[in-house]
């Protein structure tokens, strides 16, 4: 008989290498562990927020290989060997990213809970070249919810950074 199958309900762990913000992290994770939980609980990178935990709010947005993803719906094992960027990785040699500065300038945050996901989505939006009109910005940011209602200020911050051609 070959290898034995895990028993029902047994925890199956797999080795993964997460390349987060330019640093390689080797971890053994439960196959059911989300990237969000690996980042927050395993690597103590708490800038990525757990909002709804169902892919509805966008608070957990990170980039994998330059594309925005909802980390609460992404298994950590599927990010094995791939480049993951979180809000902690946006700084430029210790200086805040231009979008972080613009969010503060335009008061694009109130309680701040959604801010990291908003900024990660906005960085991708600008990098994708989709920050044309205010309507374009609103459409492509529609997956990121803000309970405080700072939407006009968020759009203004994105428009400012996109307008001056800043890239991440």
Short mmCIF file of N, CA and C in Angstrom, two decimals:
data_model
loop_
_atom_site.label_atom_id
_atom_site.label_comp_id
_atom_site.label_asym_id
_atom_site.label_seq_id
_atom_site.Cartn_x
_atom_site.Cartn_y
_atom_site.Cartn_z
N UNK A 1 0.84 -1.17 0.00
CA UNK A 1 0.00 0.00 0.00
C UNK A 1 0.88 1.23 0.00
N UNK A 2 0.51 2.25 -0.75
CA UNK A 2 1.28 3.50 -0.83
C UNK A 2 1.11 4.30 0.44
N UNK A 3 1.36 5.59 0.34
CA UNK A 3 1.23 6.48 1.49
C UNK A 3 -0.20 6.51 1.97
N UNK A 4 -0.35 6.74 3.24
CA UNK A 4 -1.71 6.76 3.79
C UNK A 4 -2.32 8.15 3.65
N UNK A 5 -3.58 8.19 3.38
CA UNK A 5 -4.30 9.46 3.25
C UNK A 5 -4.56 10.00 4.65
N UNK A 6 -4.58 11.34 4.78
CA UNK A 6 -4.90 11.91 6.08
C UNK A 6 -6.31 11.52 6.51
N UNK A 7 -6.48 11.34 7.79
CA UNK A 7 -7.80 11.02 8.31
C UNK A 7 -8.69 12.24 8.20
N UNK A 8 -9.97 11.99 8.10
CA UNK A 8 -10.93 13.09 8.02
C UNK A 8 -10.76 14.00 9.24
N UNK A 9 -10.71 15.30 8.98
CA UNK A 9 -10.57 16.27 10.06
C UNK A 9 -9.14 16.50 10.50
N UNK A 10 -8.19 15.75 9.94
CA UNK A 10 -6.79 15.92 10.31
C UNK A 10 -6.25 17.21 9.72
N UNK A 11 -5.39 17.87 10.45
CA UNK A 11 -4.74 19.09 9.98
C UNK A 11 -3.59 18.69 9.06
N UNK A 12 -3.60 19.22 7.85
CA UNK A 12 -2.53 18.96 6.90
C UNK A 12 -1.72 20.25 6.75
N UNK A 13 -0.43 20.14 7.00
CA UNK A 13 0.45 21.31 6.91
C UNK A 13 1.36 21.15 5.69
N UNK A 14 1.67 22.28 5.08
CA UNK A 14 2.56 22.28 3.92
C UNK A 14 3.60 23.38 4.10
N UNK A 15 4.81 23.16 3.59
CA UNK A 15 5.81 24.22 3.64
C UNK A 15 5.55 25.24 2.54
N UNK A 16 5.68 26.50 2.86
CA UNK A 16 5.55 27.57 1.86
C UNK A 16 6.67 28.57 2.06
N UNK A 17 7.01 29.23 0.98
CA UNK A 17 7.94 30.36 1.02
C UNK A 17 7.16 31.57 0.57
N UNK A 18 6.95 32.49 1.50
CA UNK A 18 6.26 33.73 1.16
C UNK A 18 7.31 34.82 1.00
N UNK A 19 7.34 35.44 -0.16
CA UNK A 19 8.25 36.55 -0.43
C UNK A 19 7.46 37.84 -0.20
N UNK A 20 7.50 38.34 1.02
CA UNK A 20 6.67 39.47 1.42
C UNK A 20 7.53 40.72 1.53
N UNK A 21 7.16 41.72 0.75
CA UNK A 21 7.85 43.02 0.77
C UNK A 21 9.36 42.86 0.59
N UNK A 22 9.73 41.91 -0.27
CA UNK A 22 11.13 41.70 -0.60
C UNK A 22 11.89 40.78 0.34
N UNK A 23 11.23 40.27 1.37
CA UNK A 23 11.88 39.37 2.32
C UNK A 23 11.25 37.99 2.22
N UNK A 24 12.11 36.97 2.18
CA UNK A 24 11.63 35.59 2.08
C UNK A 24 11.34 35.04 3.47
N UNK A 25 10.16 34.46 3.62
CA UNK A 25 9.75 33.84 4.89
C UNK A 25 9.36 32.40 4.61
N UNK A 26 10.00 31.47 5.33
CA UNK A 26 9.65 30.05 5.22
C UNK A 26 8.71 29.71 6.37
N UNK A 27 7.59 29.10 6.01
CA UNK A 27 6.57 28.77 7.01
C UNK A 27 5.99 27.40 6.70
N UNK A 28 5.48 26.75 7.72
CA UNK A 28 4.64 25.57 7.56
C UNK A 28 3.24 26.02 7.91
N UNK A 29 2.32 25.90 6.95
CA UNK A 29 0.96 26.37 7.19
C UNK A 29 -0.05 25.26 7.00
N UNK A 30 -1.11 25.34 7.72
CA UNK A 30 -2.28 24.48 7.50
C UNK A 30 -2.76 24.78 6.08
N UNK A 31 -3.11 23.78 5.34
CA UNK A 31 -3.55 23.99 3.95
C UNK A 31 -4.76 24.91 3.85
N UNK A 32 -5.48 25.09 4.95
CA UNK A 32 -6.68 25.95 4.95
C UNK A 32 -6.36 27.39 5.35
N UNK A 33 -5.11 27.69 5.67
CA UNK A 33 -4.73 29.03 6.13
C UNK A 33 -4.79 30.02 4.99
N UNK A 34 -5.46 31.13 5.23
CA UNK A 34 -5.52 32.18 4.22
C UNK A 34 -4.23 33.00 4.27
N UNK A 35 -3.96 33.68 3.17
CA UNK A 35 -2.81 34.57 3.13
C UNK A 35 -2.96 35.66 4.19
N UNK A 36 -4.18 36.14 4.38
CA UNK A 36 -4.43 37.16 5.41
C UNK A 36 -3.97 36.67 6.79
N UNK A 37 -4.37 35.47 7.16
CA UNK A 37 -3.99 34.94 8.46
C UNK A 37 -2.49 34.66 8.55
N UNK A 38 -1.88 34.21 7.46
CA UNK A 38 -0.43 33.98 7.47
C UNK A 38 0.30 35.30 7.68
N UNK A 39 -0.17 36.37 7.03
CA UNK A 39 0.46 37.67 7.18
C UNK A 39 0.28 38.22 8.59
N UNK A 40 -0.96 38.22 9.07
CA UNK A 40 -1.27 38.83 10.36
C UNK A 40 -0.78 37.98 11.54
N UNK A 41 -1.12 36.71 11.53
CA UNK A 41 -0.81 35.85 12.68
C UNK A 41 0.60 35.25 12.60
N UNK A 42 0.97 34.82 11.40
CA UNK A 42 2.26 34.16 11.25
C UNK A 42 3.43 35.13 11.17
N UNK A 43 3.27 36.23 10.40
CA UNK A 43 4.37 37.16 10.20
C UNK A 43 4.22 38.45 11.00
N UNK A 44 3.10 38.60 11.70
CA UNK A 44 2.83 39.79 12.54
C UNK A 44 2.81 41.08 11.73
N UNK A 45 2.40 41.00 10.46
CA UNK A 45 2.21 42.18 9.62
C UNK A 45 0.73 42.55 9.70
N UNK A 46 0.41 43.41 10.62
CA UNK A 46 -0.99 43.68 10.94
C UNK A 46 -1.59 44.87 10.19
N UNK A 47 -0.84 45.42 9.24
CA UNK A 47 -1.39 46.52 8.45
C UNK A 47 -2.53 46.08 7.55
N UNK A 48 -2.47 44.85 7.07
CA UNK A 48 -3.56 44.28 6.28
C UNK A 48 -4.66 43.90 7.25
N UNK A 49 -5.86 44.41 7.01
CA UNK A 49 -6.95 44.26 7.99
C UNK A 49 -7.90 43.13 7.62
N UNK A 50 -8.44 42.51 8.64
CA UNK A 50 -9.49 41.50 8.48
C UNK A 50 -10.80 42.22 8.73
N UNK A 51 -11.54 42.45 7.66
CA UNK A 51 -12.83 43.12 7.79
C UNK A 51 -13.94 42.11 7.85
N UNK A 52 -14.48 41.79 6.69
CA UNK A 52 -15.62 40.87 6.62
C UNK A 52 -15.20 39.41 6.59
N UNK A 53 -13.96 39.14 6.18
CA UNK A 53 -13.43 37.78 6.03
C UNK A 53 -14.22 36.97 4.99
N UNK A 54 -14.89 37.69 4.07
CA UNK A 54 -15.68 37.03 3.03
C UNK A 54 -15.45 37.63 1.65
N UNK A 55 -14.46 38.49 1.51
CA UNK A 55 -14.16 39.09 0.21
C UNK A 55 -15.10 40.19 -0.21
N UNK A 56 -15.82 40.77 0.72
CA UNK A 56 -16.80 41.79 0.38
C UNK A 56 -16.32 43.22 0.59
N UNK A 57 -15.35 43.44 1.51
CA UNK A 57 -15.05 44.82 1.92
C UNK A 57 -13.75 45.38 1.38
N UNK A 58 -12.78 44.55 1.01
CA UNK A 58 -11.52 45.03 0.45
C UNK A 58 -10.48 45.45 1.47
N UNK A 59 -10.78 45.37 2.77
CA UNK A 59 -9.81 45.79 3.79
C UNK A 59 -8.54 44.95 3.77
N UNK A 60 -8.62 43.76 3.22
CA UNK A 60 -7.49 42.83 3.22
C UNK A 60 -6.70 42.85 1.91
N UNK A 61 -6.89 43.86 1.08
CA UNK A 61 -6.25 43.90 -0.24
C UNK A 61 -4.73 43.98 -0.11
N UNK A 62 -4.05 43.09 -0.83
CA UNK A 62 -2.59 43.08 -0.97
C UNK A 62 -2.30 42.86 -2.45
N UNK A 63 -1.03 42.91 -2.82
CA UNK A 63 -0.63 42.62 -4.20
C UNK A 63 0.13 41.31 -4.23
N UNK A 64 -0.18 40.48 -5.20
CA UNK A 64 0.61 39.28 -5.49
C UNK A 64 1.08 39.42 -6.93
N UNK A 65 2.41 39.40 -7.10
CA UNK A 65 3.00 39.57 -8.42
C UNK A 65 2.43 40.81 -9.12
N UNK A 66 2.23 41.89 -8.35
CA UNK A 66 1.79 43.15 -8.92
C UNK A 66 0.30 43.29 -9.13
N UNK A 67 -0.46 42.27 -8.82
CA UNK A 67 -1.92 42.33 -9.00
C UNK A 67 -2.60 42.35 -7.65
N UNK A 68 -3.65 43.14 -7.54
CA UNK A 68 -4.36 43.21 -6.26
C UNK A 68 -5.22 41.97 -6.06
N UNK A 69 -5.20 41.48 -4.83
CA UNK A 69 -5.99 40.31 -4.47
C UNK A 69 -6.57 40.52 -3.08
N UNK A 70 -7.63 39.82 -2.81
CA UNK A 70 -8.24 39.82 -1.48
C UNK A 70 -7.57 38.69 -0.70
N UNK A 71 -6.78 39.06 0.27
CA UNK A 71 -5.99 38.04 0.98
C UNK A 71 -6.83 37.13 1.86
N UNK A 72 -8.07 37.54 2.17
CA UNK A 72 -8.93 36.66 2.97
C UNK A 72 -9.49 35.52 2.14
N UNK A 73 -9.44 35.65 0.81
CA UNK A 73 -9.94 34.60 -0.08
C UNK A 73 -8.81 33.84 -0.78
N UNK A 74 -7.58 34.17 -0.43
CA UNK A 74 -6.41 33.57 -1.08
C UNK A 74 -5.72 32.65 -0.09
N UNK A 75 -5.54 31.41 -0.45
CA UNK A 75 -4.83 30.49 0.43
C UNK A 75 -3.33 30.83 0.44
N UNK A 76 -2.73 30.77 1.61
CA UNK A 76 -1.31 31.07 1.75
C UNK A 76 -0.48 30.16 0.84
N UNK A 77 -0.88 28.90 0.72
CA UNK A 77 -0.14 27.95 -0.11
C UNK A 77 -0.13 28.37 -1.58
N UNK A 78 -1.16 29.08 -2.01
CA UNK A 78 -1.21 29.51 -3.42
C UNK A 78 -0.26 30.68 -3.68
N UNK A 79 0.25 31.31 -2.63
CA UNK A 79 1.21 32.41 -2.78
C UNK A 79 2.65 31.92 -2.64
N UNK A 80 2.83 30.62 -2.54
CA UNK A 80 4.16 30.03 -2.38
C UNK A 80 5.09 30.50 -3.50
N UNK A 81 6.20 31.14 -3.10
CA UNK A 81 7.21 31.57 -4.06
C UNK A 81 6.88 32.84 -4.82
N UNK A 82 5.73 33.40 -4.61
CA UNK A 82 5.30 34.59 -5.35
C UNK A 82 5.59 35.86 -4.55
N UNK A 83 5.68 36.98 -5.24
CA UNK A 83 5.97 38.26 -4.60
C UNK A 83 4.69 38.85 -4.02
N UNK A 84 4.67 39.02 -2.70
CA UNK A 84 3.53 39.59 -2.00
C UNK A 84 3.94 40.96 -1.48
N UNK A 85 3.10 41.97 -1.74
CA UNK A 85 3.36 43.31 -1.20
C UNK A 85 2.18 43.72 -0.34
N UNK A 86 2.49 44.16 0.87
CA UNK A 86 1.48 44.64 1.80
C UNK A 86 1.68 46.14 2.01
N UNK A 87 0.79 46.74 2.78
CA UNK A 87 0.90 48.17 3.07
C UNK A 87 2.24 48.49 3.72
N UNK A 88 2.80 47.56 4.49
CA UNK A 88 4.10 47.79 5.12
C UNK A 88 5.22 47.90 4.10
N UNK A 89 5.00 47.38 2.89
CA UNK A 89 6.03 47.40 1.85
C UNK A 89 5.92 48.55 0.88
N UNK A 90 5.06 49.52 1.14
CA UNK A 90 4.89 50.64 0.21
C UNK A 90 5.88 51.77 0.43
N UNK A 91 6.51 51.82 1.59
CA UNK A 91 7.39 52.96 1.86
C UNK A 91 8.51 53.01 0.83
N UNK A 92 9.05 54.19 0.70
CA UNK A 92 10.17 54.41 -0.21
C UNK A 92 11.37 54.85 0.62
N UNK A 93 12.22 53.89 0.94
CA UNK A 93 13.39 54.16 1.78
C UNK A 93 13.01 54.85 3.08
N UNK A 94 11.95 54.37 3.70
CA UNK A 94 11.50 54.92 4.97
C UNK A 94 10.52 56.07 4.87
N UNK A 95 10.34 56.61 3.67
CA UNK A 95 9.39 57.71 3.48
C UNK A 95 8.04 57.13 3.06
N UNK A 96 6.95 57.75 3.49
CA UNK A 96 5.63 57.25 3.09
C UNK A 96 5.45 57.29 1.57
N UNK A 97 4.66 56.37 1.07
CA UNK A 97 4.29 56.36 -0.34
C UNK A 97 3.48 57.62 -0.64
N UNK A 98 3.57 58.18 -1.83
CA UNK A 98 2.78 59.37 -2.17
C UNK A 98 1.29 59.22 -1.91
N UNK A 99 0.74 58.02 -2.08
CA UNK A 99 -0.70 57.84 -1.80
C UNK A 99 -0.98 57.92 -0.31
N UNK A 100 -0.07 57.43 0.51
CA UNK A 100 -0.25 57.56 1.95
C UNK A 100 -0.27 59.04 2.34
N UNK A 101 0.64 59.80 1.77
CA UNK A 101 0.67 61.24 2.04
C UNK A 101 -0.60 61.93 1.53
N UNK A 102 -1.06 61.55 0.35
CA UNK A 102 -2.27 62.16 -0.22
C UNK A 102 -3.51 61.81 0.60
N UNK A 103 -3.58 60.60 1.12
CA UNK A 103 -4.72 60.23 1.96
C UNK A 103 -4.77 61.12 3.19
N UNK A 104 -3.62 61.39 3.78
CA UNK A 104 -3.59 62.28 4.95
C UNK A 104 -3.96 63.70 4.53
N UNK A 105 -3.37 64.19 3.46
CA UNK A 105 -3.61 65.56 2.99
C UNK A 105 -5.09 65.79 2.68
N UNK A 106 -5.74 64.83 2.04
CA UNK A 106 -7.14 64.98 1.61
C UNK A 106 -8.12 64.41 2.63
N UNK A 107 -7.64 64.02 3.79
CA UNK A 107 -8.49 63.43 4.83
C UNK A 107 -9.27 62.24 4.26
N UNK A 108 -8.54 61.38 3.56
CA UNK A 108 -9.14 60.20 2.95
C UNK A 108 -9.31 59.05 3.93
N UNK A 109 -9.22 59.34 5.20
CA UNK A 109 -9.42 58.32 6.21
C UNK A 109 -10.08 58.98 7.42
N UNK A 110 -10.89 58.21 8.08
CA UNK A 110 -11.48 58.69 9.32
C UNK A 110 -11.14 57.69 10.40
N UNK A 111 -11.86 56.58 10.46
CA UNK A 111 -11.49 55.60 11.49
C UNK A 111 -10.19 54.90 11.12
N UNK A 112 -9.87 54.83 9.82
CA UNK A 112 -8.62 54.25 9.35
C UNK A 112 -8.64 52.76 9.11
N UNK A 113 -9.72 52.09 9.44
CA UNK A 113 -9.72 50.63 9.33
C UNK A 113 -9.56 50.16 7.89
N UNK A 114 -10.24 50.80 6.97
CA UNK A 114 -10.19 50.37 5.58
C UNK A 114 -9.00 50.93 4.82
N UNK A 115 -8.27 51.85 5.43
CA UNK A 115 -7.28 52.65 4.72
C UNK A 115 -6.21 51.81 4.03
N UNK A 116 -5.67 50.81 4.69
CA UNK A 116 -4.60 50.04 4.04
C UNK A 116 -5.12 49.34 2.77
N UNK A 117 -6.30 48.77 2.84
CA UNK A 117 -6.88 48.14 1.65
C UNK A 117 -7.20 49.15 0.56
N UNK A 118 -7.70 50.32 0.96
CA UNK A 118 -7.98 51.39 -0.01
C UNK A 118 -6.69 51.80 -0.71
N UNK A 119 -5.63 52.01 0.06
CA UNK A 119 -4.37 52.45 -0.52
C UNK A 119 -3.78 51.38 -1.42
N UNK A 120 -3.82 50.12 -1.01
CA UNK A 120 -3.28 49.05 -1.86
C UNK A 120 -4.06 48.95 -3.17
N UNK A 121 -5.37 49.09 -3.11
CA UNK A 121 -6.16 49.08 -4.35
C UNK A 121 -5.85 50.30 -5.21
N UNK A 122 -5.69 51.45 -4.57
CA UNK A 122 -5.41 52.67 -5.31
C UNK A 122 -4.05 52.62 -6.00
N UNK A 123 -3.05 52.06 -5.32
CA UNK A 123 -1.73 51.91 -5.94
C UNK A 123 -1.85 51.06 -7.20
N UNK A 124 -2.56 49.94 -7.10
CA UNK A 124 -2.75 49.07 -8.27
C UNK A 124 -3.53 49.79 -9.36
N UNK A 125 -4.54 50.51 -8.97
CA UNK A 125 -5.36 51.26 -9.93
C UNK A 125 -4.48 52.21 -10.75
N UNK A 126 -3.61 52.94 -10.07
CA UNK A 126 -2.72 53.87 -10.76
C UNK A 126 -1.73 53.11 -11.62
N UNK A 127 -1.13 52.04 -11.09
CA UNK A 127 -0.16 51.25 -11.86
C UNK A 127 -0.81 50.64 -13.10
N UNK A 128 -2.09 50.29 -13.01
CA UNK A 128 -2.82 49.71 -14.14
C UNK A 128 -3.22 50.76 -15.16
N UNK A 129 -3.05 52.04 -14.83
CA UNK A 129 -3.42 53.12 -15.74
C UNK A 129 -4.92 53.34 -15.83
N UNK A 130 -5.64 53.01 -14.77
CA UNK A 130 -7.11 53.10 -14.80
C UNK A 130 -7.65 54.29 -14.03
N UNK A 131 -6.78 55.20 -13.60
CA UNK A 131 -7.23 56.35 -12.81
C UNK A 131 -7.48 57.54 -13.74
N UNK A 132 -8.41 57.36 -14.66
CA UNK A 132 -8.73 58.44 -15.60
C UNK A 132 -9.62 59.48 -14.95
N UNK A 133 -10.90 59.34 -15.11
CA UNK A 133 -11.86 60.28 -14.54
C UNK A 133 -12.23 59.88 -13.12
N UNK A 134 -12.93 60.79 -12.43
CA UNK A 134 -13.43 60.45 -11.10
C UNK A 134 -14.34 59.24 -11.15
N UNK A 135 -15.15 59.14 -12.22
CA UNK A 135 -16.03 57.97 -12.36
C UNK A 135 -15.21 56.69 -12.53
N UNK A 136 -14.12 56.77 -13.28
CA UNK A 136 -13.25 55.60 -13.44
C UNK A 136 -12.68 55.17 -12.09
N UNK A 137 -12.21 56.15 -11.33
CA UNK A 137 -11.64 55.85 -10.02
C UNK A 137 -12.69 55.21 -9.13
N UNK A 138 -13.87 55.79 -9.08
CA UNK A 138 -14.93 55.23 -8.24
C UNK A 138 -15.28 53.80 -8.67
N UNK A 139 -15.35 53.57 -9.97
CA UNK A 139 -15.69 52.23 -10.48
C UNK A 139 -14.64 51.20 -10.07
N UNK A 140 -13.37 51.53 -10.28
CA UNK A 140 -12.31 50.56 -9.99
C UNK A 140 -11.99 50.44 -8.51
N UNK A 141 -12.50 51.35 -7.69
CA UNK A 141 -12.34 51.26 -6.24
C UNK A 141 -13.60 50.73 -5.57
N UNK A 142 -14.60 50.36 -6.34
CA UNK A 142 -15.90 49.98 -5.78
C UNK A 142 -15.85 48.73 -4.90
N UNK A 143 -14.81 47.94 -5.00
CA UNK A 143 -14.68 46.75 -4.15
C UNK A 143 -14.12 47.04 -2.77
N UNK A 144 -13.78 48.29 -2.52
CA UNK A 144 -13.25 48.69 -1.21
C UNK A 144 -14.26 49.58 -0.51
N UNK A 145 -14.77 49.08 0.60
CA UNK A 145 -15.81 49.80 1.33
C UNK A 145 -15.22 50.64 2.46
N UNK A 146 -15.87 51.79 2.69
CA UNK A 146 -15.49 52.68 3.79
C UNK A 146 -16.76 53.02 4.55
N UNK A 147 -16.86 52.54 5.75
CA UNK A 147 -18.07 52.79 6.54
C UNK A 147 -18.18 54.24 6.98
N UNK A 148 -17.06 54.95 7.01
CA UNK A 148 -17.09 56.36 7.44
C UNK A 148 -17.54 57.28 6.31
N UNK A 149 -17.53 56.80 5.07
CA UNK A 149 -18.00 57.61 3.94
C UNK A 149 -16.99 58.62 3.44
N UNK A 150 -15.71 58.29 3.50
CA UNK A 150 -14.67 59.22 3.05
C UNK A 150 -14.43 59.14 1.54
N UNK A 151 -15.36 58.60 0.80
CA UNK A 151 -15.17 58.36 -0.64
C UNK A 151 -14.72 59.58 -1.44
N UNK A 152 -15.36 60.76 -1.29
CA UNK A 152 -14.90 61.91 -2.09
C UNK A 152 -13.44 62.27 -1.81
N UNK A 153 -13.03 62.12 -0.57
CA UNK A 153 -11.65 62.45 -0.20
C UNK A 153 -10.68 61.39 -0.72
N UNK A 154 -11.11 60.14 -0.74
CA UNK A 154 -10.29 59.06 -1.29
C UNK A 154 -10.08 59.29 -2.78
N UNK A 155 -11.14 59.64 -3.50
CA UNK A 155 -11.04 59.92 -4.93
C UNK A 155 -10.10 61.09 -5.17
N UNK A 156 -10.20 62.14 -4.36
CA UNK A 156 -9.32 63.31 -4.51
C UNK A 156 -7.86 62.93 -4.31
N UNK A 157 -7.57 62.08 -3.34
CA UNK A 157 -6.20 61.64 -3.08
C UNK A 157 -5.66 60.84 -4.26
N UNK A 158 -6.46 59.94 -4.78
CA UNK A 158 -6.04 59.12 -5.93
C UNK A 158 -5.83 60.00 -7.14
N UNK A 159 -6.77 60.91 -7.39
CA UNK A 159 -6.67 61.80 -8.55
C UNK A 159 -5.38 62.62 -8.48
N UNK A 160 -5.04 63.13 -7.27
CA UNK A 160 -3.82 63.93 -7.14
C UNK A 160 -2.58 63.12 -7.49
N UNK A 161 -2.45 61.93 -6.95
CA UNK A 161 -1.25 61.13 -7.19
C UNK A 161 -1.22 60.64 -8.65
N UNK A 162 -2.34 60.22 -9.17
CA UNK A 162 -2.39 59.77 -10.56
C UNK A 162 -2.07 60.92 -11.52
N UNK A 163 -2.53 62.12 -11.17
CA UNK A 163 -2.31 63.28 -12.01
C UNK A 163 -0.85 63.71 -12.10
N UNK A 164 -0.08 63.41 -11.07
CA UNK A 164 1.34 63.81 -11.14
C UNK A 164 2.23 62.66 -11.60
N UNK A 165 1.62 61.53 -11.96
CA UNK A 165 2.37 60.43 -12.55
C UNK A 165 3.19 59.61 -11.58
N UNK A 166 2.91 59.68 -10.29
CA UNK A 166 3.65 58.86 -9.32
C UNK A 166 3.33 57.39 -9.53
N UNK A 167 4.35 56.58 -9.44
CA UNK A 167 4.19 55.12 -9.54
C UNK A 167 4.81 54.50 -8.30
N UNK A 168 4.32 53.33 -7.95
CA UNK A 168 4.83 52.64 -6.76
C UNK A 168 6.20 52.09 -6.99
#
